[in-house]
Amino acid sequence: MGSTLSVGHRERLSYEFDNLMSNPHASLGLLLSVTAIFTLFGGVIYYLLHTSGELGFFESLFRAWTFVADPGTHAGEEGFGSRLASLLITAGGFVSFALLIGLISESVQTKVEDLRKGKNRVLEKGHTLVLGWNSKIFSFLDNLAIANESEDNGTVVILADDISKEEMEDAIRENCNLRGTKVVCRSGNMVCVGDLKKVSAEKAKCVVILTDESNKSTSDARALRTVLALMRGIQSLSGHIVVEVVAKECSDLLELVGDGRVVPLVAHEMTGRLLIQCARQPGLAEVYINLLSFDDSEFYLFPWPEKLGTKKFSEVLYWFDGATVVGVNTKEGKMLLNPSEETDVRPGDRVLVLAEDDSTYNIRESPVDVSKYQAKIQGAGRTFVKSKSDHLPVNILFCGWRTNIEELLQQLDEFLSPGSTVTIMSPLNTKGMEVRSSSREYSFLWMEDKH
């Protein structure tokens, strides 16, 4: 019975000590307590064993403190009692010194670990915030780095919850040419308001939410929760939000929740449309590559100045140096590509231009005087007539299968001539392909199924 009680007491003391040491300030308190105990008891022992008896109690306490703080102090003691007392106190000082070294080492290690894990707050503003991590991140950073070459302090902050900070930094270092762009990585929960504030989401000029490629079935739900966290939890959010969406049906819901500040992009749908266009017109892929990357010319939106008032689109064409005007983004949010010449461009609208970089074009003090070029312009007019080959049937081969194959076929249906053939080569059996593509009847498309 006594042994059982003794073990129980030891376990209780060990349990209480563990709880005490779990407090972040417990180590410092333990060090101060041990030092005070050695100083107090050491002072009493030194006072009692000091052979000369000339020192008072408080002077003995001070001597004990010097023995604890500096082990070499006891070397000048004389007499057996004084030397024994100083030796005992100095031994206690070694324990205090060991605790001090351990405390400093633990504090430094904890701080280094926090820095490595990216737990400290990001103090950036005007940065691009990326939430999530997938295979598109490297291409995204490469193109953004090219775009940021004209900026002195281009910064990208990445917050991901399925990869550590060290892994992100290593992968970016191996796969990206940042060209001076600063990339800050943090590990955290992208749907947690606290973690969003940690990466200064409220000061970001743009927030990009990437899909979760490892679990696409729940990726859109996570994106919706992230948008809700940004819109409801970050009160002073200043930038717009671009969301990569898996299912097209989620786009309307994201736009509704985002209150006009969310731009959903269905990546596979956009890719499918580009695929159809490039298949119809050889060479068009090179055009898209140049337009959608930052290597050559790309699109920019320029706010139409208030001082210039309302102008016709035909007049706006001559107000830019180093850029070609191709459209207008109205203040209501409607994008007009190649609008009619009589379209009004008002203050608050944004002019869509094609330029080499945002630093290579500007608006003129006055429009270009085209009167001296009028004769050349009138003489350069041509009439283009479609060739007969544009109306002939064509054969197109699809290799593989996509979940939105029917949408691709519908787009082809709008362009191809009667008698055209689409051959689908897929590992799916013929019955499965017929079921998946039978919800719409194609009037002039003949689909051959091969597997």
Coordinates of C-alpha atoms in Angstrom, one line a residue, residues 18-366:
D18 CA 4.9 18.9 -16.8
N19 CA 1.9 21.3 -16.7
L20 CA 4.1 24.0 -15.2
M21 CA 6.8 23.6 -17.9
S22 CA 4.2 23.8 -20.7
N23 CA 3.8 27.5 -19.8
P24 CA 6.1 29.5 -22.2
H25 CA 7.4 31.6 -19.2
A26 CA 8.0 28.7 -16.9
S27 CA 11.6 28.2 -17.9
L28 CA 12.5 31.8 -17.0
G29 CA 10.6 31.5 -13.7
L30 CA 12.4 28.2 -12.9
L31 CA 15.8 29.9 -13.5
L32 CA 15.0 32.9 -11.3
S33 CA 13.6 30.6 -8.6
V34 CA 16.7 28.3 -8.6
T35 CA 19.0 31.3 -8.5
A36 CA 17.1 32.9 -5.7
I37 CA 17.1 29.7 -3.7
F38 CA 20.8 29.1 -4.1
T39 CA 21.6 32.7 -3.2
L40 CA 19.3 32.7 -0.1
F41 CA 20.4 29.3 1.3
G42 CA 24.0 29.9 0.2
G43 CA 24.0 33.2 2.1
V44 CA 22.7 31.5 5.3
I45 CA 25.3 28.7 5.0
Y46 CA 28.1 31.2 4.3
Y47 CA 27.0 33.3 7.2
L48 CA 27.1 30.3 9.6
L49 CA 30.3 28.8 8.4
H50 CA 32.4 31.9 7.8
T51 CA 35.3 31.5 10.2
S52 CA 36.1 35.2 10.9
G53 CA 32.5 36.1 11.9
E54 CA 33.1 39.7 10.7
L55 CA 30.4 39.6 7.9
G56 CA 26.8 40.5 8.5
F57 CA 23.9 38.5 7.1
F58 CA 23.2 40.8 4.1
E59 CA 26.9 40.9 3.2
S60 CA 26.9 37.1 3.2
L61 CA 23.9 37.1 0.8
F62 CA 25.9 39.4 -1.5
R63 CA 28.9 37.1 -1.3
A64 CA 26.7 34.1 -2.1
W65 CA 25.3 35.9 -5.1
T66 CA 28.9 36.6 -6.4
F67 CA 29.6 32.8 -6.0
V68 CA 26.5 31.9 -8.0
A69 CA 27.1 34.5 -10.8
D70 CA 30.9 34.0 -11.0
P71 CA 32.5 30.6 -10.1
G72 CA 36.0 32.1 -9.9
T73 CA 35.1 34.4 -7.0
H74 CA 35.5 31.6 -4.3
A75 CA 39.2 31.2 -5.1
G76 CA 40.2 34.0 -2.7
E77 CA 38.4 32.6 0.3
E78 CA 40.4 31.6 3.4
G79 CA 39.5 29.2 6.2
F80 CA 37.9 25.8 6.0
G81 CA 34.3 27.0 6.7
S82 CA 34.4 29.8 4.2
R83 CA 35.9 27.7 1.4
L84 CA 33.4 24.8 2.0
A85 CA 30.4 27.3 1.9
S86 CA 31.7 29.0 -1.2
L87 CA 32.3 25.6 -2.9
L88 CA 28.8 24.5 -2.2
I89 CA 27.3 27.8 -3.4
T90 CA 29.5 27.7 -6.6
A91 CA 28.2 24.2 -7.4
G92 CA 24.7 25.6 -7.2
G93 CA 25.8 28.4 -9.5
F94 CA 26.8 25.8 -12.1
V95 CA 23.2 24.5 -12.0
S96 CA 21.9 28.0 -12.5
F97 CA 24.3 28.6 -15.4
A98 CA 23.3 25.3 -17.0
L99 CA 19.6 26.3 -16.8
L100 CA 20.5 29.7 -18.3
I101 CA 22.3 28.1 -21.3
G102 CA 19.4 25.7 -21.8
L103 CA 16.9 28.6 -21.7
I104 CA 18.8 30.7 -24.2
S105 CA 19.3 27.6 -26.5
E106 CA 15.6 26.7 -26.4
S107 CA 14.5 30.3 -27.1
V108 CA 16.9 30.6 -30.1
Q109 CA 15.8 27.2 -31.4
T110 CA 12.1 28.1 -31.0
K111 CA 12.6 31.4 -32.9
V112 CA 14.6 29.7 -35.7
E113 CA 11.9 27.0 -36.0
D114 CA 9.2 29.7 -36.2
L115 CA 11.1 31.5 -38.9
R116 CA 11.6 28.3 -40.8
K117 CA 7.9 27.5 -40.6
G118 CA 6.9 31.0 -41.5
K119 CA 4.8 31.8 -38.5
N120 CA 5.7 35.5 -38.3
R121 CA 3.5 38.1 -39.9
V122 CA 4.1 39.4 -43.5
L123 CA 4.6 43.2 -43.5
E124 CA 4.0 43.9 -47.2
K125 CA 1.5 46.1 -49.1
G126 CA 0.6 46.3 -52.7
H127 CA 1.6 42.6 -53.2
T128 CA 0.0 39.8 -55.1
L129 CA -1.4 37.2 -52.7
V130 CA -1.6 33.6 -53.9
L131 CA -3.7 31.2 -51.8
G132 CA -3.1 27.5 -52.5
W133 CA -0.4 25.5 -54.3
N134 CA -0.6 23.4 -57.5
S135 CA 1.4 22.7 -60.6
K136 CA 0.5 26.0 -62.2
I137 CA 2.3 28.0 -59.6
F138 CA 5.7 27.9 -61.4
S139 CA 4.3 29.2 -64.7
F140 CA 2.3 31.8 -62.8
L141 CA 5.5 33.1 -61.0
D142 CA 7.6 33.1 -64.1
N143 CA 5.1 35.3 -66.0
L144 CA 4.5 37.5 -63.0
A145 CA 8.2 38.0 -62.6
I146 CA 8.5 39.2 -66.2
A147 CA 5.6 41.6 -65.6
N148 CA 7.3 42.9 -62.5
E149 CA 10.6 43.7 -64.1
S150 CA 9.5 47.2 -64.6
E151 CA 8.6 47.6 -60.9
D152 CA 11.1 48.1 -58.2
N153 CA 9.4 46.2 -55.5
G154 CA 7.3 43.5 -57.1
T155 CA 6.3 41.1 -54.3
V156 CA 4.3 37.8 -54.3
V157 CA 3.1 36.2 -51.0
I158 CA 2.0 32.6 -51.1
L159 CA -0.1 30.9 -48.3
A160 CA -0.6 27.2 -48.6
D161 CA -1.8 24.6 -46.1
D162 CA -0.7 21.3 -47.7
I163 CA 3.0 22.1 -48.1
S164 CA 5.7 23.4 -45.8
K165 CA 7.4 26.8 -46.2
E166 CA 10.8 25.1 -46.8
E167 CA 9.3 22.8 -49.5
M168 CA 7.7 25.8 -51.3
E169 CA 11.0 27.8 -51.2
D170 CA 13.0 24.9 -52.5
A171 CA 10.6 24.2 -55.3
I172 CA 10.4 27.8 -56.4
R173 CA 14.2 28.1 -56.3
E174 CA 14.6 25.1 -58.6
N175 CA 11.8 25.8 -61.1
C176 CA 11.5 29.6 -61.4
N177 CA 13.5 32.6 -62.6
L178 CA 12.2 35.3 -60.4
R179 CA 14.1 38.2 -62.1
G180 CA 14.2 40.2 -58.9
T181 CA 10.6 39.6 -57.8
K182 CA 10.4 38.9 -54.1
V183 CA 8.5 35.8 -53.1
V184 CA 7.4 35.3 -49.5
C185 CA 6.1 31.8 -48.5
R186 CA 3.9 31.0 -45.5
S187 CA 2.2 27.8 -44.2
G188 CA -1.3 28.2 -42.9
N189 CA -5.0 27.6 -43.4
M190 CA -6.3 29.7 -46.3
V191 CA -9.9 29.7 -44.9
C192 CA -8.7 31.0 -41.5
V193 CA -9.2 34.7 -41.1
G194 CA -6.2 34.8 -38.7
D195 CA -3.9 33.3 -41.2
L196 CA -5.2 35.6 -44.0
K197 CA -4.4 38.6 -41.8
K198 CA -1.0 37.2 -41.1
V199 CA -0.2 37.5 -44.9
S200 CA -1.6 41.0 -45.0
A201 CA -4.6 40.1 -47.3
E202 CA -6.2 43.5 -46.6
K203 CA -3.2 45.3 -48.3
A204 CA -2.8 43.0 -51.3
K205 CA -3.6 44.5 -54.7
C206 CA -4.8 41.1 -56.0
V207 CA -5.7 37.8 -54.4
V208 CA -5.4 34.6 -56.5
I209 CA -7.0 31.4 -55.3
L210 CA -5.7 28.2 -56.9
T211 CA -7.5 24.9 -57.2
D212 CA -6.6 21.9 -55.0
E213 CA -5.4 19.4 -57.7
S214 CA -5.1 16.6 -55.1
N215 CA -8.9 16.8 -54.3
K216 CA -10.8 18.5 -57.1
S217 CA -14.2 17.3 -55.8
T218 CA -13.9 19.7 -52.8
S219 CA -11.7 22.3 -54.4
D220 CA -14.6 24.7 -55.3
A221 CA -16.1 24.4 -51.8
R222 CA -12.8 25.4 -50.3
A223 CA -12.5 28.3 -52.7
L224 CA -16.0 29.4 -51.7
R225 CA -15.1 29.3 -48.0
T226 CA -11.9 31.2 -48.7
V227 CA -13.8 34.0 -50.6
L228 CA -16.3 34.2 -47.7
A229 CA -13.4 34.5 -45.2
L230 CA -11.9 37.3 -47.3
M231 CA -15.1 39.2 -47.9
R232 CA -16.5 38.8 -44.3
G233 CA -13.4 38.5 -42.2
I234 CA -11.1 41.1 -43.9
Q235 CA -13.1 44.3 -43.5
S236 CA -10.7 46.6 -45.4
L237 CA -9.9 44.3 -48.3
S238 CA -8.7 46.5 -51.2
G239 CA -7.8 44.1 -54.0
H240 CA -9.9 42.1 -56.4
I241 CA -10.1 38.3 -56.1
V242 CA -9.3 35.8 -59.0
V243 CA -10.5 32.3 -58.4
E244 CA -9.6 29.2 -60.4
V245 CA -12.7 27.1 -60.6
V246 CA -13.2 23.4 -61.4
A247 CA -17.0 23.3 -62.0
K248 CA -18.6 26.0 -64.2
E249 CA -21.7 25.9 -62.0
C250 CA -19.8 27.5 -59.1
S251 CA -18.9 30.6 -61.0
D252 CA -22.3 32.3 -60.5
L253 CA -22.2 31.6 -56.8
L254 CA -18.7 33.0 -56.4
E255 CA -19.7 36.1 -58.2
L256 CA -22.8 36.5 -56.0
V257 CA -20.7 36.0 -52.8
G258 CA -17.9 38.3 -54.0
D259 CA -20.2 41.3 -54.6
G260 CA -18.6 42.2 -57.9
R261 CA -15.0 41.8 -56.7
V262 CA -14.5 38.1 -57.6
V263 CA -13.5 37.0 -61.0
P264 CA -14.0 33.2 -61.4
L265 CA -12.0 31.4 -64.1
V266 CA -12.9 27.9 -65.3
A267 CA -9.5 26.8 -66.4
H268 CA -10.4 23.7 -68.3
E269 CA -13.3 25.5 -70.1
M270 CA -11.0 28.3 -71.2
T271 CA -8.4 25.7 -72.3
G272 CA -11.0 23.9 -74.3
R273 CA -12.1 27.0 -76.2
L274 CA -8.5 27.9 -77.0
L275 CA -8.0 24.3 -78.2
I276 CA -10.9 24.5 -80.6
Q277 CA -9.8 27.9 -82.0
C278 CA -6.2 26.7 -82.5
A279 CA -7.4 23.5 -84.2
R280 CA -9.5 25.5 -86.7
Q281 CA -6.8 28.0 -87.5
P282 CA -3.2 26.8 -87.7
G283 CA -0.8 29.4 -86.3
L284 CA -3.3 30.9 -83.9
A285 CA -1.6 29.1 -81.0
E286 CA 1.5 31.4 -81.5
V287 CA -0.8 34.4 -81.3
Y288 CA -2.3 33.3 -78.0
I289 CA 1.1 32.4 -76.5
N290 CA 2.3 35.9 -77.2
L291 CA -0.8 37.6 -75.9
L292 CA -1.2 35.5 -72.8
S293 CA 2.4 35.6 -71.7
F294 CA 4.6 38.5 -70.7
D295 CA 7.5 37.8 -73.1
D296 CA 6.2 40.1 -75.9
S297 CA 3.1 42.3 -76.0
E298 CA 0.2 41.8 -73.7
F299 CA -3.1 43.5 -72.7
Y300 CA -3.3 46.4 -70.2
L301 CA -6.3 48.4 -68.9
F302 CA -5.7 52.1 -68.8
P303 CA -8.2 54.4 -66.9
W304 CA -9.5 57.1 -69.2
P305 CA -8.6 60.5 -67.7
E306 CA -11.3 62.7 -66.3
K307 CA -9.7 65.8 -67.9
L308 CA -10.2 64.5 -71.4
G309 CA -14.0 64.0 -71.0
T310 CA -16.1 61.8 -73.2
K311 CA -14.6 60.8 -76.5
K312 CA -15.6 58.6 -79.4
F313 CA -13.8 55.3 -79.7
S314 CA -12.5 56.4 -83.1
E315 CA -10.8 59.4 -81.4
V316 CA -9.4 57.4 -78.5
L317 CA -7.3 55.4 -81.1
Y318 CA -5.0 58.4 -81.6
W319 CA -4.4 59.3 -78.0
F320 CA -1.8 56.6 -77.1
D321 CA 1.9 56.3 -77.7
G322 CA 3.5 52.8 -77.7
A323 CA 0.1 51.0 -77.5
T324 CA -2.7 49.8 -79.8
V325 CA -6.2 50.4 -78.5
V326 CA -8.4 47.3 -79.0
G327 CA -11.4 47.8 -76.7
V328 CA -13.1 49.4 -73.7
N329 CA -14.0 48.2 -70.3
T330 CA -17.0 50.3 -69.2
K331 CA -17.4 51.4 -65.6
E332 CA -20.4 49.1 -65.4
G333 CA -18.0 46.2 -65.9
K334 CA -18.8 45.4 -69.5
M335 CA -15.9 44.5 -71.8
L336 CA -16.3 45.8 -75.4
L337 CA -13.7 44.4 -77.9
N338 CA -13.3 46.3 -81.2
P339 CA -16.5 48.3 -80.6
S340 CA -18.0 50.6 -83.2
E341 CA -16.3 53.9 -83.9
E342 CA -19.2 55.8 -82.4
T343 CA -18.9 54.1 -79.0
D344 CA -18.5 56.6 -76.2
V345 CA -15.4 56.3 -73.9
R346 CA -16.3 58.1 -70.6
P347 CA -14.3 59.1 -67.5
G348 CA -14.4 56.0 -65.3
D349 CA -14.1 53.6 -68.2
R350 CA -10.8 51.7 -68.8
V351 CA -9.3 51.5 -72.3
L352 CA -7.9 48.1 -73.3
V353 CA -4.6 48.4 -75.0
L354 CA -2.0 46.1 -76.4
A355 CA 1.6 47.1 -75.4
E356 CA 5.0 45.6 -74.7
D357 CA 4.9 46.6 -71.0
D358 CA 2.9 48.9 -68.7
S359 CA 6.0 51.1 -68.6
T360 CA 6.4 51.4 -72.4
Y361 CA 3.2 53.3 -73.3
N362 CA 1.5 56.5 -72.2
I363 CA -1.3 58.8 -73.1
R364 CA -0.4 61.8 -75.3
E365 CA -0.9 65.5 -74.5
S366 CA -2.8 65.8 -77.7

